[in-house]
């Protein structure tokens, strides 16, 4: 295309775009940093998920009182708190864009895969922050005693990846709906059920004296995260399209 | 040579027909003005051209030289200013521009972003959050967003919305530059803005 200099000090014609995987990563990082900066200034999601987790945990610990709780129930309670706290905050990555009217602006500038990956990264970090609050609180308030920290952390990391992968794409799907909050939990639950059941099973093993077990749960969680994130990348073009 | 061709375009939402049988074309150096009463589909047409909405029937073809652009390629060739373009209120103007430059794959320096702000009349206000901007300043910032990648196709929806006299002068300069370097499609109800074009497409007529 012919180019001429202009009074704006620009050359006409689209500027050369950086391309390749490194450039893609840079764009993903930009979306992540933008979301993180926005979040730190507005506390849009962070307050909601942390407050939800703290209030729920405190209520459960008072309800249980002096009763001795089995590792089965502790593992289930742990993931129920994580699930509902995540439901109160992770969906906001897209809902916020929709409500602020920035969806169109972002769609015109960024490629769909960049947006999905940046939002996924943000949700993973948000979940990690949530867990950094919930795990110590669970140890103090509920007397959580981890026998196998390696397995516990592996289950936590893989469970969070799957959880973030699924909730990010579901958030993009429901962002345009009128009843976003209700739809988010209702749609997420059946999709996340296999992940939650597996994570609860793996956590129960990590809490008990069963060293060396948990390989099956880890394989399932890896498969879930890989399938969910890969499917989300493929689906996101259509979800983000119109 | 750059061109945008609209052929037999129609759009309806549910059972409500917005427009049908729209045909027009504009090439490098040209300016197409889309006008018509409220609700006649001016914004919808621009959103279709930007690849944000699918038409019900008909097609839009954008070509550069002999090459036809895919919808994704077309987005890198166009800039869009309109009421639908919202920027992040919790970020500063500079942070907004730096973010959009980065996701567009552009390596713009801080100096270049400051120069861009100066060109739209926002010199010295780059570190203010957009939430502190007036509606006219936000409209100017939309121009900086739309022009940062030097798009050869510029889509303007109600281009003078909220602009003061200096803003209108900036708009005229943008239009003159765009007509010299690329092409322009503009949707408006303002009789004066209709004169910016060399072709007029009337909707709802």
Tab-separated table of C-alpha atoms in Angstrom:
chain	number	residue	atom	x	y	z
A	1	UNK	CA	0.000	0.000	0.000
A	2	UNK	CA	1.190	3.470	-0.791
A	3	UNK	CA	2.151	5.479	2.253
A	4	UNK	CA	2.575	9.215	2.714
A	5	UNK	CA	3.639	11.269	5.646
A	6	UNK	CA	0.949	13.334	7.296
A	7	UNK	CA	0.548	16.350	9.525
A	8	UNK	CA	-0.099	13.876	12.358
A	9	UNK	CA	3.500	12.767	12.043
A	10	UNK	CA	2.291	9.349	10.993
A	11	UNK	CA	2.662	7.280	7.912
A	12	UNK	CA	-0.658	6.172	6.493
A	13	UNK	CA	-1.412	2.477	6.425
A	14	UNK	CA	-1.614	0.055	9.320
A	15	UNK	CA	1.479	-0.085	11.497
A	16	UNK	CA	3.412	-3.295	11.344
A	17	UNK	CA	2.128	-5.671	14.004
A	18	UNK	CA	4.507	-7.838	15.944
A	19	UNK	CA	3.833	-11.502	15.242
A	20	UNK	CA	4.874	-14.883	16.587
A	21	UNK	CA	4.481	-16.666	19.894
A	22	UNK	CA	6.573	-14.174	21.890
A	23	UNK	CA	4.436	-11.304	20.622
A	24	UNK	CA	1.300	-13.287	21.491
A	25	UNK	CA	2.607	-13.832	25.020
A	26	UNK	CA	3.319	-10.101	25.306
A	27	UNK	CA	-0.278	-9.305	24.335
A	28	UNK	CA	-1.624	-11.872	26.829
A	29	UNK	CA	0.556	-10.300	29.518
A	30	UNK	CA	-0.847	-6.859	28.630
A	31	UNK	CA	-4.435	-8.096	29.143
A	32	UNK	CA	-3.411	-9.683	32.459
A	33	UNK	CA	-1.622	-6.542	33.696
A	34	UNK	CA	-4.557	-4.355	32.650
A	35	UNK	CA	-7.020	-6.574	34.546
A	36	UNK	CA	-4.753	-6.740	37.585
A	37	UNK	CA	-4.292	-2.958	37.629
A	38	UNK	CA	-8.054	-2.420	37.260
A	39	UNK	CA	-8.712	-4.939	40.019
A	40	UNK	CA	-6.247	-3.353	42.423
A	41	UNK	CA	-7.927	0.011	41.864
A	42	UNK	CA	-11.556	-1.113	42.020
A	43	UNK	CA	-11.349	-4.314	44.161
A	44	UNK	CA	-14.225	-5.461	41.970
A	45	UNK	CA	-13.699	-9.211	42.450
A	46	UNK	CA	-11.035	-9.510	45.145
A	47	UNK	CA	-13.190	-8.167	47.985
A	48	UNK	CA	-16.116	-10.360	46.968
A	49	UNK	CA	-14.238	-13.659	46.901
A	50	UNK	CA	-12.082	-13.069	49.979
A	51	UNK	CA	-15.001	-11.803	52.085
A	52	UNK	CA	-17.153	-14.704	50.911
A	53	UNK	CA	-14.450	-17.225	51.810
A	54	UNK	CA	-13.753	-15.705	55.243
A	55	UNK	CA	-17.429	-15.383	56.192
A	56	UNK	CA	-18.280	-18.914	55.027
A	57	UNK	CA	-15.302	-20.459	56.770
A	58	UNK	CA	-16.027	-18.638	59.997
A	59	UNK	CA	-19.699	-19.667	59.869
A	60	UNK	CA	-18.779	-23.316	59.221
A	61	UNK	CA	-16.198	-23.356	62.005
A	62	UNK	CA	-18.776	-21.974	64.485
A	63	UNK	CA	-21.381	-24.481	63.290
A	64	UNK	CA	-19.025	-27.413	63.749
A	65	UNK	CA	-17.782	-26.139	67.111
A	66	UNK	CA	-15.979	-28.806	69.115
A	67	UNK	CA	-17.100	-31.746	66.945
A	68	UNK	CA	-14.353	-33.836	65.457
A	69	UNK	CA	-14.724	-33.781	61.651
A	70	UNK	CA	-13.494	-36.600	59.416
A	71	UNK	CA	-11.010	-35.907	56.590
A	72	UNK	CA	-13.780	-36.769	54.085
A	73	UNK	CA	-15.930	-33.921	55.347
A	74	UNK	CA	-12.987	-31.518	55.704
A	75	UNK	CA	-11.940	-32.138	52.084
A	76	UNK	CA	-15.513	-31.618	50.871
A	77	UNK	CA	-15.942	-28.418	52.927
A	78	UNK	CA	-12.603	-27.093	51.652
A	79	UNK	CA	-13.594	-27.409	47.999
A	80	UNK	CA	-17.151	-26.195	48.616
A	81	UNK	CA	-15.744	-22.977	50.107
A	82	UNK	CA	-13.312	-22.596	47.179
A	83	UNK	CA	-16.089	-23.281	44.635
A	84	UNK	CA	-18.599	-20.789	46.015
A	85	UNK	CA	-15.974	-18.115	46.677
A	86	UNK	CA	-14.796	-18.558	43.076
A	87	UNK	CA	-18.404	-18.277	41.859
A	88	UNK	CA	-18.714	-14.909	43.582
A	89	UNK	CA	-15.700	-13.400	41.822
A	90	UNK	CA	-14.230	-15.207	38.832
A	91	UNK	CA	-17.116	-14.439	36.509
A	92	UNK	CA	-16.489	-10.738	36.810
A	93	UNK	CA	-13.592	-10.686	34.326
A	94	UNK	CA	-16.079	-10.571	31.469
A	95	UNK	CA	-19.110	-9.171	33.263
A	96	UNK	CA	-17.068	-6.080	34.142
A	97	UNK	CA	-16.113	-5.534	30.481
A	98	UNK	CA	-19.756	-5.912	29.456
A	99	UNK	CA	-21.069	-3.528	32.116
A	100	UNK	CA	-18.388	-0.907	31.451
A	101	UNK	CA	-19.052	-1.119	27.699
A	102	UNK	CA	-15.408	-1.891	26.940
A	103	UNK	CA	-16.202	-5.173	25.167
A	104	UNK	CA	-16.461	-3.522	21.738
A	105	UNK	CA	-13.248	-1.572	22.273
A	106	UNK	CA	-11.405	-4.727	23.271
A	107	UNK	CA	-12.906	-6.819	20.453
A	108	UNK	CA	-11.688	-4.324	17.870
A	109	UNK	CA	-8.144	-4.249	19.244
A	110	UNK	CA	-7.260	-7.689	20.604
A	111	UNK	CA	-7.442	-11.156	19.115
A	112	UNK	CA	-9.841	-13.589	20.850
A	113	UNK	CA	-7.108	-16.011	21.964
A	114	UNK	CA	-5.196	-13.155	23.615
A	115	UNK	CA	-8.288	-12.045	25.526
A	116	UNK	CA	-9.126	-15.566	26.722
A	117	UNK	CA	-5.557	-16.353	27.787
A	118	UNK	CA	-5.144	-13.012	29.584
A	119	UNK	CA	-8.433	-13.422	31.446
A	120	UNK	CA	-7.577	-17.047	32.305
A	121	UNK	CA	-4.226	-15.980	33.721
A	122	UNK	CA	-5.945	-13.299	35.790
A	123	UNK	CA	-8.462	-15.812	37.180
A	124	UNK	CA	-5.661	-18.279	38.025
A	125	UNK	CA	-3.861	-15.551	39.993
A	126	UNK	CA	-7.119	-14.513	41.700
A	127	UNK	CA	-7.737	-18.148	42.714
A	128	UNK	CA	-4.160	-18.443	44.015
A	129	UNK	CA	-4.737	-15.332	46.170
A	130	UNK	CA	-8.009	-16.804	47.422
A	131	UNK	CA	-6.290	-20.060	48.334
A	132	UNK	CA	-3.457	-18.200	50.061
A	133	UNK	CA	-6.161	-16.837	52.387
A	134	UNK	CA	-8.337	-19.959	52.660
A	135	UNK	CA	-5.659	-22.607	53.357
A	136	UNK	CA	-4.145	-20.948	56.478
A	137	UNK	CA	-7.639	-20.083	57.726
A	138	UNK	CA	-8.740	-23.689	57.229
A	139	UNK	CA	-5.707	-24.887	59.202
A	140	UNK	CA	-6.444	-22.470	62.079
A	141	UNK	CA	-10.238	-22.593	62.213
A	142	UNK	CA	-10.973	-26.149	61.107
A	143	UNK	CA	-7.872	-27.901	62.362
A	144	UNK	CA	-6.880	-29.019	58.868
A	145	UNK	CA	-3.862	-31.316	59.146
A	146	UNK	CA	-2.158	-32.129	55.842
A	147	UNK	CA	-0.281	-35.424	55.790
A	148	UNK	CA	1.050	-35.174	52.233
A	149	UNK	CA	1.800	-31.541	51.334
A	150	UNK	CA	3.114	-32.468	47.885
A	151	UNK	CA	-0.148	-34.137	46.897
A	152	UNK	CA	-2.226	-31.426	48.585
A	153	UNK	CA	-0.485	-28.619	46.666
A	154	UNK	CA	-0.566	-30.567	43.388
A	155	UNK	CA	-4.327	-31.130	43.790
A	156	UNK	CA	-4.766	-27.463	44.685
A	157	UNK	CA	-2.814	-26.203	41.649
A	158	UNK	CA	-4.432	-28.572	39.144
A	159	UNK	CA	-7.900	-28.118	40.632
A	160	UNK	CA	-7.490	-24.347	40.427
A	161	UNK	CA	-6.332	-24.541	36.787
A	162	UNK	CA	-9.404	-26.574	35.828
A	163	UNK	CA	-11.668	-24.331	37.882
A	164	UNK	CA	-10.240	-21.163	36.313
A	165	UNK	CA	-10.350	-22.674	32.801
A	166	UNK	CA	-14.020	-23.599	33.093
A	167	UNK	CA	-15.213	-20.471	34.892
A	168	UNK	CA	-13.435	-18.153	32.443
A	169	UNK	CA	-15.240	-19.537	29.387
A	170	UNK	CA	-18.568	-19.757	31.248
A	171	UNK	CA	-18.149	-16.132	32.351
A	172	UNK	CA	-17.667	-15.117	28.705
A	173	UNK	CA	-20.820	-17.025	27.724
A	174	UNK	CA	-23.082	-15.554	30.411
A	175	UNK	CA	-21.677	-11.992	30.352
A	176	UNK	CA	-24.434	-10.762	28.010
A	177	UNK	CA	-27.286	-12.389	29.952
A	178	UNK	CA	-29.591	-10.407	32.244
A	179	UNK	CA	-29.300	-12.751	35.250
A	180	UNK	CA	-25.540	-13.181	35.142
A	181	UNK	CA	-24.852	-14.206	38.751
A	182	UNK	CA	-27.516	-16.906	38.897
A	183	UNK	CA	-26.642	-18.275	35.463
A	184	UNK	CA	-22.945	-18.399	36.305
A	185	UNK	CA	-23.388	-20.715	39.298
A	186	UNK	CA	-26.092	-22.817	37.608
A	187	UNK	CA	-24.077	-23.342	34.417
A	188	UNK	CA	-20.792	-23.870	36.221
A	189	UNK	CA	-21.973	-26.503	38.669
A	190	UNK	CA	-22.609	-29.416	36.260
A	191	UNK	CA	-19.438	-28.608	34.288
A	192	UNK	CA	-17.328	-28.391	37.438
A	193	UNK	CA	-18.861	-31.380	39.230
A	194	UNK	CA	-16.318	-33.952	37.914
A	195	UNK	CA	-13.478	-31.612	38.870
A	196	UNK	CA	-14.864	-30.970	42.363
A	197	UNK	CA	-15.474	-34.656	43.082
A	198	UNK	CA	-11.951	-35.543	41.947
A	199	UNK	CA	-10.353	-32.664	43.847
A	200	UNK	CA	-12.264	-33.631	46.993
A	201	UNK	CA	-11.068	-37.232	46.624
A	202	UNK	CA	-7.467	-36.151	46.112
A	203	UNK	CA	-7.588	-33.730	49.033
A	204	UNK	CA	-9.031	-36.475	51.286
A	205	UNK	CA	-6.045	-38.665	50.384
A	206	UNK	CA	-3.616	-35.787	51.092
A	207	UNK	CA	-5.202	-35.241	54.515
A	208	UNK	CA	-5.098	-38.929	55.475
A	209	UNK	CA	-2.138	-41.199	56.101
A	210	UNK	CA	-2.146	-42.551	52.555
A	211	UNK	CA	1.252	-41.528	51.222
A	212	UNK	CA	1.911	-42.575	47.645
A	213	UNK	CA	-1.738	-42.569	46.586
A	214	UNK	CA	-3.546	-39.914	44.601
A	215	UNK	CA	-1.988	-40.582	41.177
A	216	UNK	CA	-5.414	-41.334	39.650
A	217	UNK	CA	-6.854	-38.059	40.920
A	218	UNK	CA	-3.862	-36.113	39.618
A	219	UNK	CA	-4.180	-37.677	36.154
A	220	UNK	CA	-7.892	-36.858	36.084
A	221	UNK	CA	-7.296	-33.260	37.143
A	222	UNK	CA	-4.562	-32.807	34.510
A	223	UNK	CA	-6.881	-34.237	31.832
A	224	UNK	CA	-9.756	-32.025	32.962
A	225	UNK	CA	-7.625	-28.860	32.895
A	226	UNK	CA	-6.089	-29.693	29.487
A	227	UNK	CA	-9.433	-30.571	27.866
A	228	UNK	CA	-11.243	-27.585	29.398
A	229	UNK	CA	-8.592	-25.028	28.432
A	230	UNK	CA	-8.076	-26.465	24.926
A	231	UNK	CA	-11.846	-26.568	24.284
A	232	UNK	CA	-12.183	-23.026	25.627
A	233	UNK	CA	-9.533	-21.716	23.217
A	234	UNK	CA	-11.426	-23.305	20.325
A	235	UNK	CA	-14.845	-22.124	21.534
A	236	UNK	CA	-13.847	-18.634	22.492
A	237	UNK	CA	-13.780	-17.306	18.910
A	238	UNK	CA	-17.503	-18.041	18.639
A	239	UNK	CA	-18.367	-16.781	22.114
A	240	UNK	CA	-16.407	-13.558	21.648
A	241	UNK	CA	-17.477	-13.098	18.013
A	242	UNK	CA	-20.897	-11.468	18.397
B	1	UNK	CA	-5.546	0.856	-3.707
B	2	UNK	CA	-8.001	0.246	-0.915
B	3	UNK	CA	-11.743	-0.289	-1.225
B	4	UNK	CA	-14.818	-1.177	0.773
B	5	UNK	CA	-17.788	-2.605	-1.079
B	6	UNK	CA	-21.235	-3.137	0.411
B	7	UNK	CA	-23.488	-5.373	-1.642
B	8	UNK	CA	-27.221	-6.087	-1.073
B	9	UNK	CA	-26.754	-5.779	2.660
B	10	UNK	CA	-29.701	-6.436	4.968
B	11	UNK	CA	-30.015	-6.665	8.721
B	12	UNK	CA	-32.910	-7.611	10.931
B	13	UNK	CA	-33.175	-8.267	14.646
B	14	UNK	CA	-35.728	-10.976	15.426
B	15	UNK	CA	-38.513	-10.062	12.991
B	16	UNK	CA	-37.739	-6.351	12.810
B	17	UNK	CA	-36.098	-5.322	9.586
B	18	UNK	CA	-33.495	-2.595	10.138
B	19	UNK	CA	-32.471	-2.124	6.500
B	20	UNK	CA	-32.233	-4.087	3.281
B	21	UNK	CA	-30.751	-3.913	-0.222
B	22	UNK	CA	-27.923	-1.569	0.753
B	23	UNK	CA	-25.288	-1.238	-1.934
B	24	UNK	CA	-22.387	1.211	-1.965
B	25	UNK	CA	-18.661	1.314	-2.475
B	26	UNK	CA	-15.871	3.640	-1.492
B	27	UNK	CA	-12.215	3.608	-2.461
B	28	UNK	CA	-8.991	5.324	-1.338
B	29	UNK	CA	-9.454	9.068	-1.033
B	30	UNK	CA	-13.218	8.726	-0.764
B	31	UNK	CA	-15.650	9.465	2.014
B	32	UNK	CA	-19.047	7.806	2.316
B	33	UNK	CA	-21.579	9.481	4.587
B	34	UNK	CA	-24.376	7.333	5.992
B	35	UNK	CA	-27.368	9.319	7.127
B	36	UNK	CA	-30.975	8.733	8.078
B	37	UNK	CA	-33.439	9.115	10.918
B	38	UNK	CA	-32.904	7.644	14.389
B	39	UNK	CA	-33.265	3.871	14.348
B	40	UNK	CA	-32.631	3.586	10.615
B	41	UNK	CA	-29.535	1.430	11.202
B	42	UNK	CA	-26.583	3.809	10.780
B	43	UNK	CA	-24.731	2.467	13.810
B	44	UNK	CA	-25.683	-1.109	12.920
B	45	UNK	CA	-24.199	-0.616	9.449
B	46	UNK	CA	-20.941	0.684	10.908
B	47	UNK	CA	-20.827	-2.227	13.359
B	48	UNK	CA	-21.271	-4.629	10.447
B	49	UNK	CA	-18.424	-2.908	8.580
B	50	UNK	CA	-16.240	-3.209	11.700
B	51	UNK	CA	-16.963	-6.941	11.873
B	52	UNK	CA	-18.770	-6.582	15.210
B	53	UNK	CA	-22.179	-7.693	13.914
B	54	UNK	CA	-23.047	-10.190	11.196
B	55	UNK	CA	-25.403	-9.043	8.448
B	56	UNK	CA	-28.606	-11.046	7.873
B	57	UNK	CA	-27.787	-11.185	4.163
B	58	UNK	CA	-25.524	-9.547	1.616
B	59	UNK	CA	-21.817	-9.006	1.990
B	60	UNK	CA	-19.078	-6.525	2.763
B	61	UNK	CA	-15.784	-6.836	0.917
B	62	UNK	CA	-12.633	-4.984	1.913
B	63	UNK	CA	-9.675	-5.156	-0.419
B	64	UNK	CA	-6.129	-3.856	-0.337
B	65	UNK	CA	-4.654	-3.947	-3.828
B	66	UNK	CA	-5.719	-7.344	-5.136
B	67	UNK	CA	-5.978	-8.962	-1.716
B	68	UNK	CA	-9.326	-9.441	-0.005
B	69	UNK	CA	-9.139	-8.963	3.749
B	70	UNK	CA	-10.535	-11.531	6.159
B	71	UNK	CA	-12.671	-10.080	8.999
B	72	UNK	CA	-9.717	-10.397	11.409
B	73	UNK	CA	-7.308	-8.725	8.953
B	74	UNK	CA	-9.888	-6.029	8.297
B	75	UNK	CA	-9.889	-5.087	11.993
B	76	UNK	CA	-6.188	-4.299	11.861
B	77	UNK	CA	-6.918	-1.948	8.938
B	78	UNK	CA	-9.709	0.024	10.532
B	79	UNK	CA	-10.235	2.548	13.257
B	80	UNK	CA	-13.635	3.073	14.846
B	81	UNK	CA	-14.888	6.080	16.784
B	82	UNK	CA	-18.402	5.973	18.172
B	83	UNK	CA	-20.559	5.979	21.283
B	84	UNK	CA	-19.959	2.212	21.614
B	85	UNK	CA	-16.249	2.740	22.169
B	86	UNK	CA	-15.675	2.906	25.908
B	87	UNK	CA	-12.285	3.131	27.576
B	88	UNK	CA	-11.295	1.913	31.020
B	89	UNK	CA	-12.383	4.578	33.507
B	90	UNK	CA	-10.189	3.287	36.324
B	91	UNK	CA	-7.049	3.595	34.160
B	92	UNK	CA	-5.328	6.782	33.066
B	93	UNK	CA	-5.479	7.920	29.447
B	94	UNK	CA	-1.844	6.886	28.945
B	95	UNK	CA	-2.440	3.456	30.492
B	96	UNK	CA	-5.432	2.974	28.201
B	97	UNK	CA	-3.465	3.893	25.086
B	98	UNK	CA	-0.435	1.823	26.146
B	99	UNK	CA	-2.696	-1.189	26.729
B	100	UNK	CA	-4.483	-0.932	23.382
B	101	UNK	CA	-1.194	-0.360	21.571
B	102	UNK	CA	0.255	-3.469	23.219
B	103	UNK	CA	-2.694	-5.760	22.364
B	104	UNK	CA	-2.601	-4.443	18.827
B	105	UNK	CA	1.001	-5.595	18.661
B	106	UNK	CA	2.323	-2.044	18.292
B	107	UNK	CA	5.585	-1.007	19.863
B	108	UNK	CA	4.744	2.618	20.688
B	109	UNK	CA	6.996	4.462	23.100
B	110	UNK	CA	5.681	6.685	25.885
B	111	UNK	CA	6.811	9.681	23.837
B	112	UNK	CA	4.731	8.530	20.876
B	113	UNK	CA	1.692	7.997	23.088
B	114	UNK	CA	2.132	11.472	24.585
B	115	UNK	CA	2.394	12.906	21.065
B	116	UNK	CA	-0.840	11.099	20.160
B	117	UNK	CA	-2.566	12.648	23.173
B	118	UNK	CA	-1.249	16.055	22.189
B	119	UNK	CA	-2.648	15.624	18.693
B	120	UNK	CA	-6.145	15.050	20.064
B	121	UNK	CA	-5.852	18.022	22.420
B	122	UNK	CA	-5.182	16.117	25.625
B	123	UNK	CA	-1.625	17.271	26.272
B	124	UNK	CA	-0.800	17.252	29.980
B	125	UNK	CA	-3.820	15.092	30.853
B	126	UNK	CA	-2.290	11.688	30.113
B	127	UNK	CA	-1.866	10.773	33.778
B	128	UNK	CA	-5.479	11.574	34.683
B	129	UNK	CA	-7.866	8.691	35.054
B	130	UNK	CA	-10.531	8.530	32.364
B	131	UNK	CA	-13.179	8.694	35.111
B	132	UNK	CA	-12.060	12.294	35.684
B	133	UNK	CA	-12.485	13.202	32.002
B	134	UNK	CA	-15.421	15.178	30.638
B	135	UNK	CA	-17.501	13.604	27.854
B	136	UNK	CA	-15.715	15.784	25.277
B	137	UNK	CA	-12.296	14.659	26.524
B	138	UNK	CA	-13.429	11.028	26.329
B	139	UNK	CA	-14.473	11.607	22.726
B	140	UNK	CA	-11.002	13.009	21.970
B	141	UNK	CA	-9.435	9.975	23.643
B	142	UNK	CA	-11.534	7.735	21.384
B	143	UNK	CA	-9.808	9.401	18.418
B	144	UNK	CA	-6.398	8.635	19.909
B	145	UNK	CA	-7.493	4.999	20.374
B	146	UNK	CA	-8.827	4.769	16.819
B	147	UNK	CA	-5.881	6.447	15.102
B	148	UNK	CA	-2.905	4.954	16.981
B	149	UNK	CA	-2.393	2.171	14.431
B	150	UNK	CA	-2.763	4.508	11.430
B	151	UNK	CA	-5.813	2.742	10.005
B	152	UNK	CA	-6.405	3.205	6.293
B	153	UNK	CA	-10.157	2.733	6.908
B	154	UNK	CA	-11.774	5.039	9.447
B	155	UNK	CA	-15.345	4.526	10.658
B	156	UNK	CA	-16.892	7.471	12.482
B	157	UNK	CA	-20.265	7.258	14.212
B	158	UNK	CA	-21.620	10.664	15.308
B	159	UNK	CA	-18.045	12.009	15.044
B	160	UNK	CA	-18.559	15.443	16.606
B	161	UNK	CA	-20.469	14.135	19.630
B	162	UNK	CA	-19.554	16.236	22.717
B	163	UNK	CA	-16.705	18.044	20.933
B	164	UNK	CA	-16.100	21.757	21.441
B	165	UNK	CA	-14.911	24.134	18.700
B	166	UNK	CA	-11.280	23.061	19.027
B	167	UNK	CA	-12.435	19.458	18.921
B	168	UNK	CA	-14.414	20.090	15.730
B	169	UNK	CA	-11.281	21.636	14.194
B	170	UNK	CA	-9.340	18.509	15.174
B	171	UNK	CA	-12.086	16.376	13.616
B	172	UNK	CA	-11.868	18.314	10.337
B	173	UNK	CA	-8.121	17.749	10.294
B	174	UNK	CA	-8.594	14.022	10.944
B	175	UNK	CA	-11.110	13.824	8.097
B	176	UNK	CA	-8.844	15.717	5.696
B	177	UNK	CA	-5.891	13.501	6.606
B	178	UNK	CA	-7.962	10.357	6.290
B	179	UNK	CA	-9.275	11.314	2.873
B	180	UNK	CA	-5.721	11.953	1.741
B	181	UNK	CA	-4.248	8.754	3.148
B	182	UNK	CA	-7.110	6.278	3.253
B	183	UNK	CA	-10.888	6.185	3.183
B	184	UNK	CA	-13.617	7.293	5.505
B	185	UNK	CA	-17.125	6.094	6.320
B	186	UNK	CA	-19.109	8.395	8.539
B	187	UNK	CA	-22.575	8.050	10.094
B	188	UNK	CA	-24.313	11.243	11.105
B	189	UNK	CA	-27.520	13.232	11.293
B	190	UNK	CA	-25.727	16.573	11.297
B	191	UNK	CA	-26.318	18.405	7.966
B	192	UNK	CA	-22.848	19.981	8.138
B	193	UNK	CA	-21.139	16.613	8.592
B	194	UNK	CA	-23.027	15.256	5.579
B	195	UNK	CA	-20.954	17.674	3.486
B	196	UNK	CA	-17.735	15.900	4.571
B	197	UNK	CA	-18.505	13.062	2.172
B	198	UNK	CA	-18.438	12.710	-1.564
B	199	UNK	CA	-21.170	10.073	-1.500
B	200	UNK	CA	-24.257	9.885	0.684
B	201	UNK	CA	-26.093	6.703	1.590
B	202	UNK	CA	-29.528	7.480	3.011
B	203	UNK	CA	-31.098	4.857	5.243
B	204	UNK	CA	-34.779	4.580	6.036
B	205	UNK	CA	-35.641	6.526	2.934
